[in-house]
Short mmCIF file of C-alpha atoms and ligand atoms in Angstrom, two decimals:
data_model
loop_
_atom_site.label_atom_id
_atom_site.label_comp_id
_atom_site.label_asym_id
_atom_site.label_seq_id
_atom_site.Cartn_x
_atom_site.Cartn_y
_atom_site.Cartn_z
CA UNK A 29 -114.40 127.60 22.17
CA UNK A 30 -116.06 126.94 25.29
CA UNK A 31 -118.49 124.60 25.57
CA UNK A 32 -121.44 126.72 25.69
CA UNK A 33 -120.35 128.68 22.88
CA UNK A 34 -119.99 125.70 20.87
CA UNK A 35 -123.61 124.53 21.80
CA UNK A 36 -125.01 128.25 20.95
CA UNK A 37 -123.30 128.51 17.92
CA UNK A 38 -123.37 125.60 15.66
CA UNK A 39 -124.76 126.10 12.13
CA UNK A 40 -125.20 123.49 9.33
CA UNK A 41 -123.48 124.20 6.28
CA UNK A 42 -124.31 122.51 3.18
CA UNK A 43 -121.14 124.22 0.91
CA UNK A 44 -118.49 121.54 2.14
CA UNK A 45 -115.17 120.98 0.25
CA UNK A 46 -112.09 118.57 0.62
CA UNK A 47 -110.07 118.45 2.69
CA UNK A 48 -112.11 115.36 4.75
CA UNK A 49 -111.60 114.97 8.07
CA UNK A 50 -108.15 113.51 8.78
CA UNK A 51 -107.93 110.18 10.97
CA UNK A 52 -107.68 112.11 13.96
CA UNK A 53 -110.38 114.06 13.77
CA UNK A 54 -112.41 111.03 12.62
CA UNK A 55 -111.86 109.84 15.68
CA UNK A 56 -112.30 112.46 17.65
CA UNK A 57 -116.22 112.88 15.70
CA UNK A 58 -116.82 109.52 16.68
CA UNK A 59 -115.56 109.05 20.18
CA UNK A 60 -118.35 112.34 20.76
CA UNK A 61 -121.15 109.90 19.02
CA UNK A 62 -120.27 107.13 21.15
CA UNK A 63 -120.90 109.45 24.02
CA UNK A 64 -124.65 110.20 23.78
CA UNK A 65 -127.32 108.97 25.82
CA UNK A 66 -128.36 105.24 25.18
CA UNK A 67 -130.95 103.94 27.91
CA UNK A 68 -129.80 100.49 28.82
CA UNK A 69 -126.31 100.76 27.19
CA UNK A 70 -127.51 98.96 23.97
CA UNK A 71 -125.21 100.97 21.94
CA UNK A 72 -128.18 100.76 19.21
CA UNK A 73 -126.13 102.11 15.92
CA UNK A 74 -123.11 102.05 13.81
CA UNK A 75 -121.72 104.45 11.19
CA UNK A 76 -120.80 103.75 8.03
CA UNK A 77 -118.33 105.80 5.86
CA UNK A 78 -118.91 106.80 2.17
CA UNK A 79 -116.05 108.95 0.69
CA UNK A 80 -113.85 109.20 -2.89
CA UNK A 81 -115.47 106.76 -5.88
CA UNK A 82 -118.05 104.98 -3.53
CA UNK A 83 -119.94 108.38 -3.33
CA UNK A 84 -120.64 107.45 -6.90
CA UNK A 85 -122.17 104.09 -6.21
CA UNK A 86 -123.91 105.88 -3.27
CA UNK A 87 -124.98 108.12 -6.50
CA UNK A 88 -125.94 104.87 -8.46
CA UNK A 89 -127.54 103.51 -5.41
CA UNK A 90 -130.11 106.26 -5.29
CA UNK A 91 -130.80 106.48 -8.78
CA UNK A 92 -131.88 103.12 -9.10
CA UNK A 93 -133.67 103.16 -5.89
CA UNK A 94 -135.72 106.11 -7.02
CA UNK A 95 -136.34 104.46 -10.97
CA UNK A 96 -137.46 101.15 -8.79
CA UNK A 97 -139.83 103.55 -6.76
CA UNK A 98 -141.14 105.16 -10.35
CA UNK A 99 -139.82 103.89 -13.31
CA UNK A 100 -141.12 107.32 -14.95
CA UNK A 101 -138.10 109.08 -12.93
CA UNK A 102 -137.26 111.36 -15.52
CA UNK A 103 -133.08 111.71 -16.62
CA UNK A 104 -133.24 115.12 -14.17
CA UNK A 105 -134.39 113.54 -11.35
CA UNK A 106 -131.97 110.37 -11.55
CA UNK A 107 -128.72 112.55 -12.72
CA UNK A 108 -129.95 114.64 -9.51
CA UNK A 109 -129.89 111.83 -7.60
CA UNK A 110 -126.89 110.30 -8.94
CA UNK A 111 -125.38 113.50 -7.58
CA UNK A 112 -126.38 114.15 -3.78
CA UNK A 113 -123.65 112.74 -2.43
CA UNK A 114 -121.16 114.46 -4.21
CA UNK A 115 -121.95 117.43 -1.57
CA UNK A 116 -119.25 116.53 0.49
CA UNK A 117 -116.09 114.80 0.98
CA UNK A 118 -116.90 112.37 3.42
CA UNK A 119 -120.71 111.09 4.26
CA UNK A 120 -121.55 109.67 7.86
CA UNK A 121 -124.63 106.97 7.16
CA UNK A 122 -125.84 107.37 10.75
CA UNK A 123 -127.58 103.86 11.16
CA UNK A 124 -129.86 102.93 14.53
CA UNK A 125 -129.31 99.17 15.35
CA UNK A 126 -132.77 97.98 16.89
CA UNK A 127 -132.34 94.22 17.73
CA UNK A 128 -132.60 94.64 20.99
CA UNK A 129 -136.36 94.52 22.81
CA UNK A 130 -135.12 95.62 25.72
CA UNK A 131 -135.86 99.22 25.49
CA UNK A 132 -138.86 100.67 23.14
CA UNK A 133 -137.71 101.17 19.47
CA UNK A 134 -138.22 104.82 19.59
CA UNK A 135 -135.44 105.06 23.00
CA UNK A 136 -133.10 103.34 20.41
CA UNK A 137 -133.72 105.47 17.33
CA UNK A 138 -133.58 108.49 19.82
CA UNK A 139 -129.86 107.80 20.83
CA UNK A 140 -128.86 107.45 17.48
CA UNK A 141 -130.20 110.83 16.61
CA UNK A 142 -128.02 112.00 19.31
CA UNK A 143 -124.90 110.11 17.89
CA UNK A 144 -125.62 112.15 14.70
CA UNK A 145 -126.45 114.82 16.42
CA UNK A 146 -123.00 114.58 18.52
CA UNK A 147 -120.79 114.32 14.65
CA UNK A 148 -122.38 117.81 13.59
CA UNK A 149 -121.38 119.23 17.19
CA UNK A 150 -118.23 117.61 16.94
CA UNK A 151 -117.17 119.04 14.04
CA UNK A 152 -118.39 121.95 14.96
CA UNK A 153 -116.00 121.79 18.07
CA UNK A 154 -113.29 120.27 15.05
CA UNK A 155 -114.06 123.54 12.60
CA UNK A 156 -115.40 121.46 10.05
CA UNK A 157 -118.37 121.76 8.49
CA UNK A 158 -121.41 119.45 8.98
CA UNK A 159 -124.84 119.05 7.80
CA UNK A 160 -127.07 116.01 8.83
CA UNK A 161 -129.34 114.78 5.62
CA UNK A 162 -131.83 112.79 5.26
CA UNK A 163 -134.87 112.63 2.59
CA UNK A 164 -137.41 110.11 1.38
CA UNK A 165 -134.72 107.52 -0.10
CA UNK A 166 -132.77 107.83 2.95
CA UNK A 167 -136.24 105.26 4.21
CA UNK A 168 -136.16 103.28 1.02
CA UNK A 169 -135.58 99.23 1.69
CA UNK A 170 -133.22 99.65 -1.80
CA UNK A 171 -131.13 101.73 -0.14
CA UNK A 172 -130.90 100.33 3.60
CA UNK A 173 -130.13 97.00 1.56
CA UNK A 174 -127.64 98.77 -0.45
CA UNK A 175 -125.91 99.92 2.02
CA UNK A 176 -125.62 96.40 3.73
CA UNK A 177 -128.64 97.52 7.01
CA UNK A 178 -130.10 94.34 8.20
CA UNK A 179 -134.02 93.93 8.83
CA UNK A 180 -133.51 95.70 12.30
CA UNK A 181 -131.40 98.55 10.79
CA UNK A 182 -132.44 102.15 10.24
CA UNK A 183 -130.84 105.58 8.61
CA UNK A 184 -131.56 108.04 11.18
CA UNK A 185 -129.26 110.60 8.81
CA UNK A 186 -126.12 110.97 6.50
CA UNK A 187 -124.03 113.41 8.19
CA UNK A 188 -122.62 115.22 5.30
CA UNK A 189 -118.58 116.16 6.48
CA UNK A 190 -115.51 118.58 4.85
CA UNK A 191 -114.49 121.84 5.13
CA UNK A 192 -116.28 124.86 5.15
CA UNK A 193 -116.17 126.94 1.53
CA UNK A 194 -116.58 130.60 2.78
CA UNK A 195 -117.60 132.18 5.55
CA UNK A 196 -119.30 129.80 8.11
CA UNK A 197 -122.94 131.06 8.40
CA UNK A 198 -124.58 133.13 11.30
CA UNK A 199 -126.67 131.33 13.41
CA UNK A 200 -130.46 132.42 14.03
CA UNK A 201 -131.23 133.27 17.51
CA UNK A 202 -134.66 132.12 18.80
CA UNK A 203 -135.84 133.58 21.71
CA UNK A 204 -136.18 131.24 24.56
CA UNK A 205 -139.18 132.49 26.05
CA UNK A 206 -141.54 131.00 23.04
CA UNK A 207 -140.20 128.08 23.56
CA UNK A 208 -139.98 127.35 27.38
CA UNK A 209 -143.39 127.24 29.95
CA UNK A 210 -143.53 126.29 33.35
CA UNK A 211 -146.16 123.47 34.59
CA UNK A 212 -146.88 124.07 38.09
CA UNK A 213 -149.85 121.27 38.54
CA UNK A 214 -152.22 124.08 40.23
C1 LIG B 130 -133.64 114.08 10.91
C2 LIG B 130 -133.21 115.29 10.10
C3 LIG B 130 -133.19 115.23 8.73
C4 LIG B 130 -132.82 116.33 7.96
N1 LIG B 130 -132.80 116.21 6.60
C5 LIG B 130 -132.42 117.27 5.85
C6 LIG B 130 -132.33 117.15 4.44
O1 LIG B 130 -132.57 116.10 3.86
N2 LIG B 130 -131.96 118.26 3.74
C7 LIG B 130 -131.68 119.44 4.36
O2 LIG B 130 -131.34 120.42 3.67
N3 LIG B 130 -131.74 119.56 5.70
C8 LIG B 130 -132.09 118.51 6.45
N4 LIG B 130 -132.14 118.63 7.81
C9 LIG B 130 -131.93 119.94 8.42
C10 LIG B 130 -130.46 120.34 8.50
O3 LIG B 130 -129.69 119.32 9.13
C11 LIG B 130 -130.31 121.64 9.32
O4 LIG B 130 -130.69 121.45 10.64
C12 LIG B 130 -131.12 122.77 8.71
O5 LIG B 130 -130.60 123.06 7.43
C13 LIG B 130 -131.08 124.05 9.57
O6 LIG B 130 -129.78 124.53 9.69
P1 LIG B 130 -129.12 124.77 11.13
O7 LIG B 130 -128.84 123.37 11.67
O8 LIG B 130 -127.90 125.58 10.87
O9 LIG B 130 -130.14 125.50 11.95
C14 LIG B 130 -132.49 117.53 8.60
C15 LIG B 130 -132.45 117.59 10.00
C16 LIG B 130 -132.82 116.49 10.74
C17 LIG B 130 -132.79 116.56 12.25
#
């Protein structure tokens, strides 16, 4: 696949299986997010790995986040919980590192959305599969804590990683033209 391809036609796909990514493509997904675009070469995040049993105390880790958020969490909610990261083999925690003032916050957080950005390509490139997750817990100080972020530590995404069940999906095609204007200044 060329490159272009690649760019056109990644898809997210949430129906991920074992096999995880072997060591060498785990490499290979992470040399491409230490590659992105990082204004002042702050290298502003990190990436920590979740796979086998600890995606059960990931599991735990959410549940009581979300009963310490509202202790009326009913046993659904919490079992569903308990059970998002059991979507995947392996799970990415994407994590923006802003201690440094040298660049606004947002540059920083910006580039680490590229780093996750750069795993789903990757894997793309790799024939995984790859979907980049986030929702309201993925915010919650429980969790950051949980997962060992300091005070100047953010999620910015789990990148959900295995192999493809089925078919890998189509991707929509968006016509450029709503999307693209010219400013001429006249
Ligand atoms: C910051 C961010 C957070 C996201 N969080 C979720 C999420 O929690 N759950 C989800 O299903 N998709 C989430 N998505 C969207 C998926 O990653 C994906 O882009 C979407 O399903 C569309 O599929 P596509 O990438 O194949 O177009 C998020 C995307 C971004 C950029």
């Amino acid at each position: 696949m060329n490159a272009l391809e690649l760019l056109h036609t990644r898809v997210s796909e949430n129906r991920l299986v074992e096999p995880a990514p072997d060591a060498a493509q785990r490499e290979a997904l992470f040399r491409a997010a230490l590659r992105v675009p990082d204004h002042g070469w702050l290298r502003p995040w990190r990436f920590v790995c979740v796979e086998g049993e600890a995606r059960h105390r990931l599991g735990d880790l959410l549940a009581a986040a979300l009963l310490k958020k509202d202790s009326t969490a009913s046993s659904a909610a919490l079992e569903r919980a308990r059970s998002l990261p059991l979507r995947a083999p392996l799970l990415v925690v994407v994590v923006a590192r802003l201690h440094s003032p040298r660049q606004p916050e947002v540059e920083q957080l910006l580039s680490a959305g590229c780093a996750a950005h750069a795993l789903v390509l990757a894997a793309h490139a790799l024939e995984l599969g790859a979907i980049w997750r986030t929702g309201e817990l993925s915010y919650d100080p429980h969790v950051m804590q949980g997962l060992g972020l300091d005070a100047q530590e953010r999620i910015v995404g789990f990148v959900y990683l295995g192999t493809i069940e089925g078919e890998r999906r189509s991707p929509p095609v968006l016509d450029v033209a709503d999307f693209v204007s010219d400013w001429t200044g006249a």
